[in-house]
Short mmCIF file of C-alpha atoms and ligand atoms in Angstrom, two decimals:
data_model
loop_
_atom_site.label_atom_id
_atom_site.label_comp_id
_atom_site.label_asym_id
_atom_site.label_seq_id
_atom_site.Cartn_x
_atom_site.Cartn_y
_atom_site.Cartn_z
CA UNK A 1 -107.85 -6.95 -143.14
CA UNK A 2 -109.15 -3.62 -144.41
CA UNK A 3 -108.63 -0.22 -142.86
CA UNK A 4 -112.35 0.63 -142.98
CA UNK A 5 -113.62 1.34 -139.48
CA UNK A 6 -116.70 -0.66 -138.54
CA UNK A 7 -116.95 0.64 -134.98
CA UNK A 8 -115.65 4.02 -133.87
CA UNK A 9 -116.08 5.69 -130.52
CA UNK A 10 -114.94 9.21 -129.73
CA UNK A 11 -114.84 10.57 -126.20
CA UNK A 12 -117.38 7.96 -125.15
CA UNK A 13 -118.36 8.52 -121.53
CA UNK A 14 -120.96 7.04 -119.21
CA UNK A 15 -121.55 7.61 -115.52
CA UNK A 16 -123.83 5.89 -113.04
CA UNK A 17 -124.25 8.30 -110.13
CA UNK A 18 -120.73 8.96 -108.94
CA UNK A 19 -119.22 6.03 -110.81
CA UNK A 20 -117.59 6.81 -114.14
CA UNK A 21 -118.01 3.47 -115.90
CA UNK A 22 -116.60 4.61 -119.26
CA UNK A 23 -114.30 7.59 -119.45
CA UNK A 24 -113.54 9.37 -122.75
CA UNK A 25 -113.03 6.17 -124.67
CA UNK A 26 -111.66 6.35 -128.22
CA UNK A 27 -111.83 3.05 -130.07
CA UNK A 28 -111.60 1.99 -133.68
CA UNK A 29 -112.41 -1.52 -134.80
CA UNK A 30 -111.58 -2.27 -138.42
CA UNK A 31 -113.42 -4.44 -140.85
CA UNK A 32 -112.44 -8.12 -140.64
CA UNK A 33 -110.41 -7.87 -137.46
CA UNK A 34 -110.93 -9.53 -134.12
CA UNK A 35 -110.61 -6.88 -131.46
CA UNK A 36 -110.47 -8.02 -127.85
CA UNK A 37 -111.55 -5.62 -125.16
CA UNK A 38 -109.72 -6.82 -122.10
CA UNK A 39 -110.32 -5.63 -118.56
CA UNK A 40 -110.87 -6.69 -114.99
CA UNK A 41 -114.30 -6.91 -113.39
CA UNK A 42 -115.90 -3.49 -113.34
CA UNK A 43 -113.52 -2.01 -115.93
CA UNK A 44 -116.40 -0.80 -118.09
CA UNK A 45 -116.55 -3.50 -120.78
CA UNK A 46 -120.26 -4.30 -120.58
CA UNK A 47 -121.21 -0.63 -120.34
CA UNK A 48 -119.18 0.09 -123.48
CA UNK A 49 -120.80 -2.82 -125.31
CA UNK A 50 -124.27 -1.68 -124.31
CA UNK A 51 -123.51 1.75 -125.76
CA UNK A 52 -122.12 0.20 -128.97
CA UNK A 53 -125.40 -1.60 -129.42
CA UNK A 54 -127.55 1.41 -128.61
CA UNK A 55 -128.95 -0.27 -125.49
CA UNK A 56 -128.00 2.67 -123.26
CA UNK A 57 -127.21 6.28 -124.08
CA UNK A 58 -123.78 7.77 -123.47
CA UNK A 59 -123.44 10.78 -121.21
CA UNK A 60 -121.01 12.25 -123.74
CA UNK A 61 -119.16 11.30 -126.89
CA UNK A 62 -120.36 9.27 -129.83
CA UNK A 63 -120.47 5.78 -131.27
CA UNK A 64 -120.50 5.06 -134.97
CA UNK A 65 -121.21 1.63 -136.37
CA UNK A 66 -120.79 1.09 -140.12
CA UNK A 67 -119.97 4.78 -140.33
CA UNK A 68 -123.33 5.98 -138.95
CA UNK A 69 -124.19 7.20 -135.48
CA UNK A 70 -125.89 4.53 -133.40
CA UNK A 71 -129.49 5.60 -133.36
CA UNK A 72 -132.17 3.42 -131.86
CA UNK A 73 -134.81 5.17 -133.97
CA UNK A 74 -133.24 3.62 -137.07
CA UNK A 75 -132.76 -0.07 -136.26
CA UNK A 76 -131.88 -1.23 -139.79
CA UNK A 77 -128.16 -1.46 -138.99
CA UNK A 78 -128.96 -3.99 -136.25
CA UNK A 79 -129.65 -6.59 -138.93
CA UNK A 80 -125.96 -6.42 -139.76
CA UNK A 81 -124.96 -6.98 -136.14
CA UNK A 82 -124.96 -10.14 -134.00
CA UNK A 83 -124.58 -9.74 -130.29
CA UNK A 84 -124.17 -11.72 -127.13
CA UNK A 85 -124.92 -9.65 -124.05
CA UNK A 86 -126.04 -10.84 -120.66
CA UNK A 87 -129.60 -9.57 -121.08
CA UNK A 88 -130.17 -11.45 -124.34
CA UNK A 89 -131.37 -14.75 -122.93
CA UNK A 90 -133.27 -17.42 -124.82
CA UNK A 91 -136.90 -18.35 -124.13
CA UNK A 92 -136.63 -21.15 -121.56
CA UNK A 93 -139.83 -22.92 -122.63
CA UNK A 94 -138.86 -23.14 -126.27
CA UNK A 95 -136.41 -25.69 -127.61
CA UNK A 96 -132.98 -24.77 -128.94
CA UNK A 97 -134.29 -25.14 -132.50
CA UNK A 98 -137.40 -23.05 -131.81
CA UNK A 99 -135.36 -20.28 -130.20
CA UNK A 100 -133.08 -20.19 -133.20
CA UNK A 101 -135.97 -20.22 -135.63
CA UNK A 102 -137.51 -17.27 -133.81
CA UNK A 103 -134.25 -15.36 -133.97
CA UNK A 104 -133.76 -16.05 -137.66
CA UNK A 105 -137.28 -14.83 -138.42
CA UNK A 106 -136.62 -11.63 -136.48
CA UNK A 107 -133.45 -11.04 -138.43
CA UNK A 108 -134.83 -12.09 -141.81
CA UNK A 109 -132.41 -15.00 -142.31
CA UNK A 110 -133.40 -17.94 -144.56
CA UNK A 111 -134.87 -21.13 -143.00
CA UNK A 112 -131.74 -23.17 -143.71
CA UNK A 113 -129.75 -20.87 -141.41
CA UNK A 114 -131.05 -22.67 -138.31
CA UNK A 115 -129.62 -26.09 -139.21
CA UNK A 116 -126.38 -24.44 -140.29
CA UNK A 117 -125.87 -22.62 -137.01
CA UNK A 118 -126.84 -25.71 -134.96
CA UNK A 119 -124.08 -27.56 -136.78
CA UNK A 120 -121.65 -24.67 -136.43
CA UNK A 121 -122.09 -24.48 -132.65
CA UNK A 122 -122.23 -28.25 -132.08
CA UNK A 123 -125.79 -28.07 -130.73
CA UNK A 124 -127.16 -31.04 -132.71
CA UNK A 125 -127.50 -33.33 -129.68
CA UNK A 126 -129.59 -30.77 -127.77
CA UNK A 127 -131.54 -29.18 -130.63
CA UNK A 128 -134.86 -30.57 -129.32
CA UNK A 129 -134.29 -29.81 -125.67
CA UNK A 130 -135.85 -26.86 -123.88
CA UNK A 131 -133.45 -23.94 -123.59
CA UNK A 132 -134.23 -23.62 -119.88
CA UNK A 133 -132.95 -27.13 -119.24
CA UNK A 134 -129.57 -26.78 -120.89
CA UNK A 135 -126.26 -26.84 -119.06
CA UNK A 136 -124.64 -23.41 -118.63
CA UNK A 137 -122.11 -24.15 -121.36
CA UNK A 138 -124.82 -25.11 -123.83
CA UNK A 139 -126.84 -22.03 -122.88
CA UNK A 140 -123.79 -20.03 -123.85
CA UNK A 141 -123.52 -21.94 -127.14
CA UNK A 142 -127.18 -21.17 -127.81
CA UNK A 143 -126.56 -17.48 -127.13
CA UNK A 144 -123.70 -17.56 -129.60
CA UNK A 145 -125.86 -19.37 -132.14
CA UNK A 146 -128.52 -16.66 -131.78
CA UNK A 147 -125.87 -14.03 -132.40
CA UNK A 148 -124.70 -15.84 -135.53
CA UNK A 149 -127.86 -17.16 -137.16
CA UNK A 150 -128.21 -14.26 -139.62
CA UNK A 151 -124.48 -14.26 -140.54
CA UNK A 152 -123.87 -10.71 -139.30
CA UNK A 153 -121.06 -8.51 -140.59
CA UNK A 154 -120.25 -7.39 -137.04
CA UNK A 155 -120.27 -9.61 -133.96
CA UNK A 156 -120.26 -8.00 -130.52
CA UNK A 157 -119.68 -10.58 -127.82
CA UNK A 158 -119.55 -9.88 -124.10
CA UNK A 159 -117.42 -12.57 -122.45
CA UNK A 160 -118.37 -15.37 -124.87
CA UNK A 161 -116.08 -17.86 -123.12
CA UNK A 162 -118.16 -17.71 -119.91
CA UNK A 163 -119.24 -21.18 -118.77
CA UNK A 164 -117.46 -22.92 -121.65
CA UNK A 165 -115.02 -25.73 -120.89
CA UNK A 166 -111.47 -25.55 -122.31
CA UNK A 167 -112.40 -27.56 -125.39
CA UNK A 168 -115.40 -25.30 -125.97
CA UNK A 169 -113.23 -22.20 -125.65
CA UNK A 170 -110.84 -23.52 -128.31
CA UNK A 171 -113.75 -24.44 -130.56
CA UNK A 172 -115.32 -20.98 -130.31
CA UNK A 173 -111.94 -19.36 -130.82
CA UNK A 174 -111.51 -21.33 -134.06
CA UNK A 175 -115.03 -20.49 -135.15
CA UNK A 176 -114.47 -16.75 -134.63
CA UNK A 177 -111.11 -16.92 -136.42
CA UNK A 178 -112.72 -18.67 -139.38
CA UNK A 179 -115.54 -16.11 -139.53
CA UNK A 180 -113.03 -13.26 -139.60
CA UNK A 181 -110.64 -14.93 -142.07
CA UNK A 182 -113.12 -16.57 -144.43
CA UNK A 183 -116.09 -14.21 -144.29
CA UNK A 184 -114.52 -10.90 -143.29
CA UNK A 185 -116.68 -10.76 -140.17
CA UNK A 186 -115.61 -8.08 -137.72
CA UNK A 187 -115.52 -9.30 -134.12
CA UNK A 188 -115.51 -7.19 -130.97
CA UNK A 189 -115.11 -9.47 -127.98
CA UNK A 190 -114.71 -8.67 -124.30
CA UNK A 191 -112.79 -10.79 -121.83
CA UNK A 192 -111.10 -10.58 -118.46
CA UNK A 193 -108.58 -13.32 -119.26
CA UNK A 194 -105.58 -12.37 -121.36
CA UNK A 195 -104.55 -15.90 -122.38
CA UNK A 196 -108.05 -16.48 -123.67
CA UNK A 197 -107.72 -13.70 -126.24
CA UNK A 198 -103.96 -13.70 -126.83
CA UNK A 199 -104.26 -16.44 -129.44
CA UNK A 200 -107.45 -15.11 -130.95
CA UNK A 201 -107.40 -11.35 -131.29
CA UNK A 202 -105.62 -9.32 -133.95
CA UNK A 203 -105.56 -6.42 -131.53
CA UNK A 204 -106.17 -6.13 -127.84
CA UNK A 205 -107.35 -3.01 -126.05
CA UNK A 206 -106.79 -3.01 -122.32
CA UNK A 207 -109.43 -1.06 -120.41
CA UNK A 208 -109.15 -0.01 -116.80
CA UNK A 209 -111.47 2.29 -114.83
CA UNK A 210 -113.30 3.03 -118.06
CA UNK A 211 -110.17 4.19 -119.87
CA UNK A 212 -108.18 2.57 -122.65
CA UNK A 213 -104.76 2.14 -121.08
CA UNK A 214 -103.01 0.23 -123.86
CA UNK A 215 -103.60 -1.21 -127.31
CA UNK A 216 -101.38 -3.94 -128.71
CA UNK A 217 -101.38 -6.36 -131.56
CA UNK A 218 -101.05 -10.09 -131.23
CA UNK A 219 -97.57 -10.28 -132.69
CA UNK A 220 -96.24 -7.76 -130.16
CA UNK A 221 -97.92 -9.57 -127.30
CA UNK A 222 -96.68 -13.01 -128.25
CA UNK A 223 -93.21 -11.61 -128.91
CA UNK A 224 -93.12 -10.09 -125.43
CA UNK A 225 -94.33 -13.35 -123.85
CA UNK A 226 -91.69 -15.36 -125.74
CA UNK A 227 -88.96 -12.96 -124.70
CA UNK A 228 -90.12 -13.25 -121.10
CA UNK A 229 -90.09 -17.04 -121.32
CA UNK A 230 -86.61 -17.10 -122.83
CA UNK A 231 -85.10 -14.63 -120.37
CA UNK A 232 -86.91 -15.33 -117.13
CA UNK A 233 -88.18 -18.90 -117.04
CA UNK A 234 -86.09 -21.90 -116.05
CA UNK A 235 -86.05 -25.13 -118.05
CA UNK A 236 -88.15 -26.67 -115.28
CA UNK A 237 -90.81 -23.95 -115.51
CA UNK A 238 -91.00 -24.38 -119.28
CA UNK A 239 -91.31 -28.14 -118.84
CA UNK A 240 -94.11 -27.65 -116.29
CA UNK A 241 -96.00 -25.41 -118.73
CA UNK A 242 -95.73 -28.09 -121.43
CA UNK A 243 -96.88 -30.75 -118.99
CA UNK A 244 -100.00 -28.72 -118.18
CA UNK A 245 -100.79 -28.53 -121.89
CA UNK A 246 -100.21 -32.25 -122.31
CA UNK A 247 -102.54 -33.10 -119.40
CA UNK A 248 -105.25 -30.96 -120.99
CA UNK A 249 -104.73 -32.76 -124.32
CA UNK A 250 -105.01 -36.12 -122.56
CA UNK A 251 -108.38 -35.12 -121.13
CA UNK A 252 -109.63 -33.72 -124.45
CA UNK A 253 -108.58 -36.85 -126.33
CA UNK A 254 -110.75 -38.96 -124.02
CA UNK A 255 -113.86 -36.84 -124.33
CA UNK A 256 -115.57 -36.13 -127.59
CA UNK A 257 -117.08 -32.99 -129.04
CA UNK A 258 -120.77 -33.71 -128.36
CA UNK A 259 -122.51 -31.46 -125.86
CA UNK A 260 -125.25 -33.58 -124.34
CA UNK A 261 -125.88 -32.06 -120.94
P1 ATP B 1 -117.43 -7.42 -115.46
O1 ATP B 1 -116.24 -8.08 -116.07
O2 ATP B 1 -117.53 -7.64 -113.99
O3 ATP B 1 -118.72 -7.71 -116.19
P2 ATP B 1 -117.26 -4.83 -116.78
O4 ATP B 1 -115.89 -4.50 -117.25
O5 ATP B 1 -118.23 -5.32 -117.79
O6 ATP B 1 -117.18 -5.81 -115.56
P3 ATP B 1 -119.26 -2.80 -116.24
O7 ATP B 1 -120.35 -3.79 -115.98
O8 ATP B 1 -119.31 -2.03 -117.48
O9 ATP B 1 -117.82 -3.49 -116.10
O10 ATP B 1 -119.24 -1.82 -114.98
C1 ATP B 1 -118.40 -0.68 -114.92
C2 ATP B 1 -118.74 0.10 -113.66
O11 ATP B 1 -120.04 0.67 -113.78
C3 ATP B 1 -118.76 -0.74 -112.41
O12 ATP B 1 -118.27 0.03 -111.35
C4 ATP B 1 -120.24 -1.02 -112.22
O13 ATP B 1 -120.54 -1.24 -110.86
C5 ATP B 1 -120.89 0.23 -112.73
N1 ATP B 1 -122.23 -0.03 -113.31
C6 ATP B 1 -122.49 -0.73 -114.42
N2 ATP B 1 -123.82 -0.75 -114.68
C7 ATP B 1 -124.40 -0.02 -113.69
C8 ATP B 1 -125.76 0.37 -113.40
N3 ATP B 1 -126.78 -0.02 -114.19
N4 ATP B 1 -125.98 1.11 -112.30
C9 ATP B 1 -124.96 1.50 -111.51
N5 ATP B 1 -123.66 1.20 -111.74
C10 ATP B 1 -123.38 0.45 -112.81
#
């Protein structure tokens, strides 16, 4: 991982009426790392992401992406970014393939990128179905595919695990890890579930009431969890945790990876 900053925010602040959604936020996301932005509902994650993407203007502070201030008058940098935000929905009356083809044209990606991303996201079985008729999980896969079709250098994903089943969450986690490790893609991902990102992120920033309250790396987090398990859990509790994992594996082994609904 390099030390080059891909995303930097300084004193980033946004209010909505009396609500301070983001409060003097200083963040630095480095090239090739997976940074998880973890917070409870209403912590300010989506508002931060919308400012990172230039979708809304900060009240104060600044955002730099690829070293340049985010400026909606100069959209060229957006070609280097893939994003999944709640507003970016697919066209319901176009098929999965057509939606992806549209996205790849908008981003200037080559024609072969569509088949590649369909394969990458396991959307082959539903490629000819209308986006509006997909299950929630497959809608989320399509949103991820749209974010990825032009192989962006920076991925900004707001709660990408939403609506995915446990197997899907693991699959997406592995996909993001491979993108970071093999292609140097920088990933900024928000979540409200710590375990979801504990095995994925290189660093985790915990946000609360719009403020960054703690930043930790994965090794420190897993070390703390292991110490807790060793000191505080009984043999029985550890056995129960393993049993839960085993039950999940049993279920996964009896269902395959195709996403037909
Ligand atoms: P969640 O996990 O529920 O999506 P979040 O961490 O993404 O939450 P935000 O959506 O950024 O949180 O919201 C932060 C705060 O700002 C909340 O109190 C929210 O009600 C408020 N807020 C966000 N957008 C608006 C808006 N357009 N108008 C008014 N208040 C808003």
